[in-house]
CSV table of C-alpha atoms in Angstrom, one decimal:
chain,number,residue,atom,x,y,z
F,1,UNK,CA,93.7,89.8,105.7
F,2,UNK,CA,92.4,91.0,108.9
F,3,UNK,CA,95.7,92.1,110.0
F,4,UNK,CA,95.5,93.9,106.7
F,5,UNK,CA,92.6,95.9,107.0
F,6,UNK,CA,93.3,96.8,110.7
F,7,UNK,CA,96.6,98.2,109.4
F,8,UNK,CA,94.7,100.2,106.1
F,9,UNK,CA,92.5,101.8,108.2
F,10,UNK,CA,95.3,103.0,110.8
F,11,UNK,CA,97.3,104.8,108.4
F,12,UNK,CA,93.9,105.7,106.5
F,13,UNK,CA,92.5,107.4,109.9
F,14,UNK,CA,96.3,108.8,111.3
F,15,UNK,CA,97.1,110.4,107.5
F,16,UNK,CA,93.9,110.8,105.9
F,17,UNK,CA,94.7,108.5,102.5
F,18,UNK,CA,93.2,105.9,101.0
F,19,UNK,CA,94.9,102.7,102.1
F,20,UNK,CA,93.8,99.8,99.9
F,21,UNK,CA,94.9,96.1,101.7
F,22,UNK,CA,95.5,93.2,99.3
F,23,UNK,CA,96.5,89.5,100.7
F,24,UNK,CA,100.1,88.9,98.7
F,25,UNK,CA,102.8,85.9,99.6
F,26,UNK,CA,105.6,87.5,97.8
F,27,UNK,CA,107.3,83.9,97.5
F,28,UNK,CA,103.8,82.8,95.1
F,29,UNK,CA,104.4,84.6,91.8
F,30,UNK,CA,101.1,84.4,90.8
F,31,UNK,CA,99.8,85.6,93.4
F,32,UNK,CA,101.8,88.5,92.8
F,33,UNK,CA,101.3,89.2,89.7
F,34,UNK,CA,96.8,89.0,90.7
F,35,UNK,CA,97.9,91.5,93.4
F,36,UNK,CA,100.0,93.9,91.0
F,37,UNK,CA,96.9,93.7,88.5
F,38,UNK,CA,94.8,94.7,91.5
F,39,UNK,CA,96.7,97.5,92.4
F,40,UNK,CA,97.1,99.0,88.6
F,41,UNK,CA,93.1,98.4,88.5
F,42,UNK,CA,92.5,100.2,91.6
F,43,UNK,CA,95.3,102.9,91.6
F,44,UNK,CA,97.0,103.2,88.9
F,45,UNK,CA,100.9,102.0,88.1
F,46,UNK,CA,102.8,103.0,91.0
F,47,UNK,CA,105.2,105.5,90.7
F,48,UNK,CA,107.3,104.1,93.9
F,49,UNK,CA,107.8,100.5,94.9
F,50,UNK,CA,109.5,99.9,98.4
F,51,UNK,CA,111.1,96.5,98.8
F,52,UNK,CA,110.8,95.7,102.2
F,53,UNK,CA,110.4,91.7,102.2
F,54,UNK,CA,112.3,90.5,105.1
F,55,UNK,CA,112.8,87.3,107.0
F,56,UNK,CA,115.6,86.2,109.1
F,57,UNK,CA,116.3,84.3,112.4
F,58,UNK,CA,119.8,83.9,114.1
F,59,UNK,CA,121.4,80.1,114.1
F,60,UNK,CA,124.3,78.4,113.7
F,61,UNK,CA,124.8,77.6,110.4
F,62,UNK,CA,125.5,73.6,110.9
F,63,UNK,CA,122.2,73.6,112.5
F,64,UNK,CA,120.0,75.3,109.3
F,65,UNK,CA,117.9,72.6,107.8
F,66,UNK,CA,117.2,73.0,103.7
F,67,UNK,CA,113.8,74.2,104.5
F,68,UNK,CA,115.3,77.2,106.7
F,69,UNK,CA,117.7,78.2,103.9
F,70,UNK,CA,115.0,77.9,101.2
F,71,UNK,CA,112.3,79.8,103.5
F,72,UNK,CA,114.4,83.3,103.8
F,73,UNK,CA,115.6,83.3,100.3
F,74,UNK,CA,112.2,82.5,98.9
F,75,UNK,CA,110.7,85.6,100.8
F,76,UNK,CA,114.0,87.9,100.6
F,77,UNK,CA,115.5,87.5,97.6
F,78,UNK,CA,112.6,85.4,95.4
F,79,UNK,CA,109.8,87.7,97.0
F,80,UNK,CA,111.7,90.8,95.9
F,81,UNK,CA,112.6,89.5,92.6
F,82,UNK,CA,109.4,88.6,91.4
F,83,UNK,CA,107.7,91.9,92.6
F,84,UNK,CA,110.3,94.2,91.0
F,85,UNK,CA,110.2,92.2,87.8
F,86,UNK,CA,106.0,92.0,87.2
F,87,UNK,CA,105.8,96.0,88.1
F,88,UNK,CA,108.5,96.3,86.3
F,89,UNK,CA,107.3,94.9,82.9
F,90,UNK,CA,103.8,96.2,83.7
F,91,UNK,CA,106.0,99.8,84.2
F,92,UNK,CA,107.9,99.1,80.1
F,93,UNK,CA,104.6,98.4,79.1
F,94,UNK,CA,102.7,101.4,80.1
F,95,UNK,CA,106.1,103.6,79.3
F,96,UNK,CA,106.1,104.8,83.2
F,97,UNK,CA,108.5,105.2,85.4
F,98,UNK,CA,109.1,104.7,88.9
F,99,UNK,CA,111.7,105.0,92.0
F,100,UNK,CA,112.6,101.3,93.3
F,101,UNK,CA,113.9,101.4,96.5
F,102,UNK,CA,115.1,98.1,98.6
F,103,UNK,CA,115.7,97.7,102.3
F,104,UNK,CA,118.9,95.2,103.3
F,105,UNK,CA,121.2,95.6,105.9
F,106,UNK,CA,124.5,96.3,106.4
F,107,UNK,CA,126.0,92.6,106.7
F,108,UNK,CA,124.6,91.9,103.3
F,109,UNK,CA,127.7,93.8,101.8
F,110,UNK,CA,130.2,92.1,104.7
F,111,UNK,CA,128.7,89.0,105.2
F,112,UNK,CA,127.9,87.5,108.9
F,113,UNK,CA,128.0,84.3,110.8
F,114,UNK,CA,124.9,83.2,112.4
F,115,UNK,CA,122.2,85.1,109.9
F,116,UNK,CA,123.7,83.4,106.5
F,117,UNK,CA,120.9,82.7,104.3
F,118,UNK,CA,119.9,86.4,105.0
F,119,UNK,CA,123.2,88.0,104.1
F,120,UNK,CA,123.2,85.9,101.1
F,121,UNK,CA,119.2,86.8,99.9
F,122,UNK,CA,119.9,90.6,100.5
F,123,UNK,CA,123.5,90.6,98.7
F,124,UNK,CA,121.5,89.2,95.8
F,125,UNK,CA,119.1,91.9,96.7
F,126,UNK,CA,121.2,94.5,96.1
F,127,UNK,CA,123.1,92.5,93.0
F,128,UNK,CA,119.5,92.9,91.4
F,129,UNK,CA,119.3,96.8,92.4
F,130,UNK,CA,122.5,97.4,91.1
F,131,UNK,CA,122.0,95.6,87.4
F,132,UNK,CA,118.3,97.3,87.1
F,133,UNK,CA,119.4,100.7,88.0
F,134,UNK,CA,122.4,100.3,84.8
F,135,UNK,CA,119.4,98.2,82.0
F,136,UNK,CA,116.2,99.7,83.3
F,137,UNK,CA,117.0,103.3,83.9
F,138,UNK,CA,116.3,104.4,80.3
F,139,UNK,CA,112.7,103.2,81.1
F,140,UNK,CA,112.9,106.0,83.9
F,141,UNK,CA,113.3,103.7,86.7
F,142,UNK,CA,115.6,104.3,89.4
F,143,UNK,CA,116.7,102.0,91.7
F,144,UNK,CA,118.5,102.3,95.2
F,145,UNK,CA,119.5,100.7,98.8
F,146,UNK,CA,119.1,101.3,101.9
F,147,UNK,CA,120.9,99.6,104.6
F,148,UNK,CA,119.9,100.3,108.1
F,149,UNK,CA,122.4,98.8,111.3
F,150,UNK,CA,120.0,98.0,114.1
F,151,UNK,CA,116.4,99.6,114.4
F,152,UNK,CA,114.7,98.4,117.3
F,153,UNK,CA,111.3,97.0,117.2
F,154,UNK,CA,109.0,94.5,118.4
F,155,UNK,CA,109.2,92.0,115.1
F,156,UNK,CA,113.3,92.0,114.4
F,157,UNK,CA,114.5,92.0,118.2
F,158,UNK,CA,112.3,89.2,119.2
F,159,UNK,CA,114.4,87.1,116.9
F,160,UNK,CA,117.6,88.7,116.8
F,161,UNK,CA,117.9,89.3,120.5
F,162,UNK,CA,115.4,87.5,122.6
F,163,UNK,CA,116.9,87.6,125.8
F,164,UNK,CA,118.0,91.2,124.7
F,165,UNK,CA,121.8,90.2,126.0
F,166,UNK,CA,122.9,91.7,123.3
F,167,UNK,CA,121.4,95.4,122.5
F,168,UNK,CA,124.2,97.1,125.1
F,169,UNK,CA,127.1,95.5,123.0
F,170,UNK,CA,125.4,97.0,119.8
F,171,UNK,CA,125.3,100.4,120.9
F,172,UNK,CA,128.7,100.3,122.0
F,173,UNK,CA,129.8,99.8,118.5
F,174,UNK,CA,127.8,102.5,117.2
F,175,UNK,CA,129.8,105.6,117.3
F,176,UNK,CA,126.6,107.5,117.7
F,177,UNK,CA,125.8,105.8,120.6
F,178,UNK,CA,122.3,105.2,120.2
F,179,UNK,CA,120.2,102.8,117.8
F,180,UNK,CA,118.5,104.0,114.7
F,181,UNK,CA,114.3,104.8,114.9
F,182,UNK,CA,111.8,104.1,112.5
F,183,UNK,CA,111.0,108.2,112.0
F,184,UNK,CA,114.5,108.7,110.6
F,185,UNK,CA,114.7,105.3,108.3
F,186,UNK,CA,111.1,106.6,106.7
F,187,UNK,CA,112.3,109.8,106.3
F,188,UNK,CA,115.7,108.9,104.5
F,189,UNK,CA,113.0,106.8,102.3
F,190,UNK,CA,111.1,109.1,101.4
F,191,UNK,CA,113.8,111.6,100.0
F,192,UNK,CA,115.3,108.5,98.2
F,193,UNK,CA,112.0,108.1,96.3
F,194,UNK,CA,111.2,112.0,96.0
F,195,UNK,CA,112.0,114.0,93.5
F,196,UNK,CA,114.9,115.5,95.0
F,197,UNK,CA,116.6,112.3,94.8
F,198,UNK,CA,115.8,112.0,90.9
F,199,UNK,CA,119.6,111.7,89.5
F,200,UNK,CA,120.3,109.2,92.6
F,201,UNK,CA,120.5,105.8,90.8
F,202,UNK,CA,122.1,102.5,91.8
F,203,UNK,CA,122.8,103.9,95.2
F,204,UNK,CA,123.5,101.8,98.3
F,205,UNK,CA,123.5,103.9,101.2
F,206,UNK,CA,124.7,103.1,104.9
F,207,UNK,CA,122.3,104.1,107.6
F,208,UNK,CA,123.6,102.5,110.6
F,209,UNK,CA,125.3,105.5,113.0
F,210,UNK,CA,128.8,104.2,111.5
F,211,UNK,CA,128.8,100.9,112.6
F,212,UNK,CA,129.9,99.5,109.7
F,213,UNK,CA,132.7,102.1,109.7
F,214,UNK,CA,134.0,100.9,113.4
F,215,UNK,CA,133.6,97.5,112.6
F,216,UNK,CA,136.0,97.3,110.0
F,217,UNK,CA,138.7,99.6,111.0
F,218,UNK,CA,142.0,98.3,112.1
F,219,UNK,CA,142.8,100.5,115.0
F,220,UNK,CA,139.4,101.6,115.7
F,221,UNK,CA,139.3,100.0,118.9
F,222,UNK,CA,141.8,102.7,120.3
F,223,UNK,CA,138.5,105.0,120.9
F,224,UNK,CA,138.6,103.5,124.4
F,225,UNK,CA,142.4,104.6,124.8
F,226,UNK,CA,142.3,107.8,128.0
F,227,UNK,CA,144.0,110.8,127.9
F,228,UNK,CA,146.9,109.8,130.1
F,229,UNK,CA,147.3,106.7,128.5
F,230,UNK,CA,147.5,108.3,124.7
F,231,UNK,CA,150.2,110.6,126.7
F,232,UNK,CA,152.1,107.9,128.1
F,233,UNK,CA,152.0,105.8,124.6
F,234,UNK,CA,153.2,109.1,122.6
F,235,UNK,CA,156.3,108.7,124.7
F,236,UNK,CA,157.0,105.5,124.0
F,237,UNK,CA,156.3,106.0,120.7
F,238,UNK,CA,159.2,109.2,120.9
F,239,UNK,CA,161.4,106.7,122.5
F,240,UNK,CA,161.7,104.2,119.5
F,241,UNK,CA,164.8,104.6,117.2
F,242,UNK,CA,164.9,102.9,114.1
F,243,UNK,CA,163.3,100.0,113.2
């Protein structure tokens, strides 16, 4: 709760809002259904609900224990289920409406060695978007995805790449060339739950520089093909009669 409070009064002193901190193990549904009573009893129902509940560690997959598998789908997929579903029927009840929007990642739609309890909790993650945003909608919810490729920061790179081997080979696949920043994710966020996003429903949108894109193109891998050598394999390629 300390971390909390530290946190509340950051953005409280940096913006100039109201933060109010309340303790919540997302994996507990009782304890989220006291903290979503809280929060209607201090603030009202909210009109946006960001589904951010993350865990995730890289290992082989022979080497996950029960425990591991049950501890990341617990927090990303049970955690986000039982949130969306108490605001949601607290939402039906009060006959409000509100913009949904999930964070998962861009494996969760291709799958990925190494991180497969995560892919699995936030494909389900997005299963659950998807459904809501067809049954729920005529309640005036909306609900969308984003999935970001690589953001670096402290908390996902100190267990993705701890010996940060690995951050050159994932800008190289990143036809932007760069990784993605916080600033741009929260901004993409905030039009997804603004107004100006209000006939955007059951969305799942790629935020990853086209990495995704590269990935899973055949030839892609021709980008590193020179000049002189695309000239000298267009006349090869003139050469070749029939088949």
């Amino acid at each position: 709760m300390d971390v909390l409070k530290a946190t509340a009064e950051q953005i409280s002193s940096q913006t100039g809002n109201k933060v109010h901190a309340i303790q919540c193990d997302v994996r507990d549904p009782d304890m989220v259904q006291n903290t979503v009573s809280e929060l209607i009893k201090v603030a009202g129902h909210p009109n946006i609900v960001i589904n951010n509940a993350a865990g995730n560690f890289i290992s082989p997959t022979e080497r996950l224990s029960p425990n591991a598998w049950k501890t990341i789908t617990d927090i990303v997929l049970n955690g986000t289920a039982f949130v969306t579903l108490e605001i949601g029927k607290q939402l039906i009840k009060a006959q409000k409406g509100a913009a949904f929007l999930a964070i998962t990642t861009i494996y969760a739609e291709t799958g990925s060695g190494f991180v497969v309890p995560s892919a699995s909790a936030k494909a389900g993650v997005e299963a659950m978007s998807k459904s809501l945003a067809a049954e729920w909608s005529k309640y005036g919810m909306r609900f969308n995805v984003i999935q970001p490729g690589p953001i670096k920061t402290k908390g996902a790179f100190s267990r993705m790449d701890p010996t940060g081997t690995f951050e050159k080979e994932m800008i190289d696949r990143i036809p932007c060339g760069r990784l993605g920043t916080i600033e741009e994710l929260a901004n993409l966020a905030a039009f997804l739950c603004s107004d100006y996003a209000s006939w955007i429903n059951g969305a799942i949108v790629k935020f990853d520089g086209g990495e995704e894109v590269l990935i899973s193109g055949e030839f892609n891998n021709l980008r590193k093909v020179t000049k002189e050598q695309w000239d000298t394999i267009e006349g090869l390629i003139r050469k070749t009669k029939g088949s």
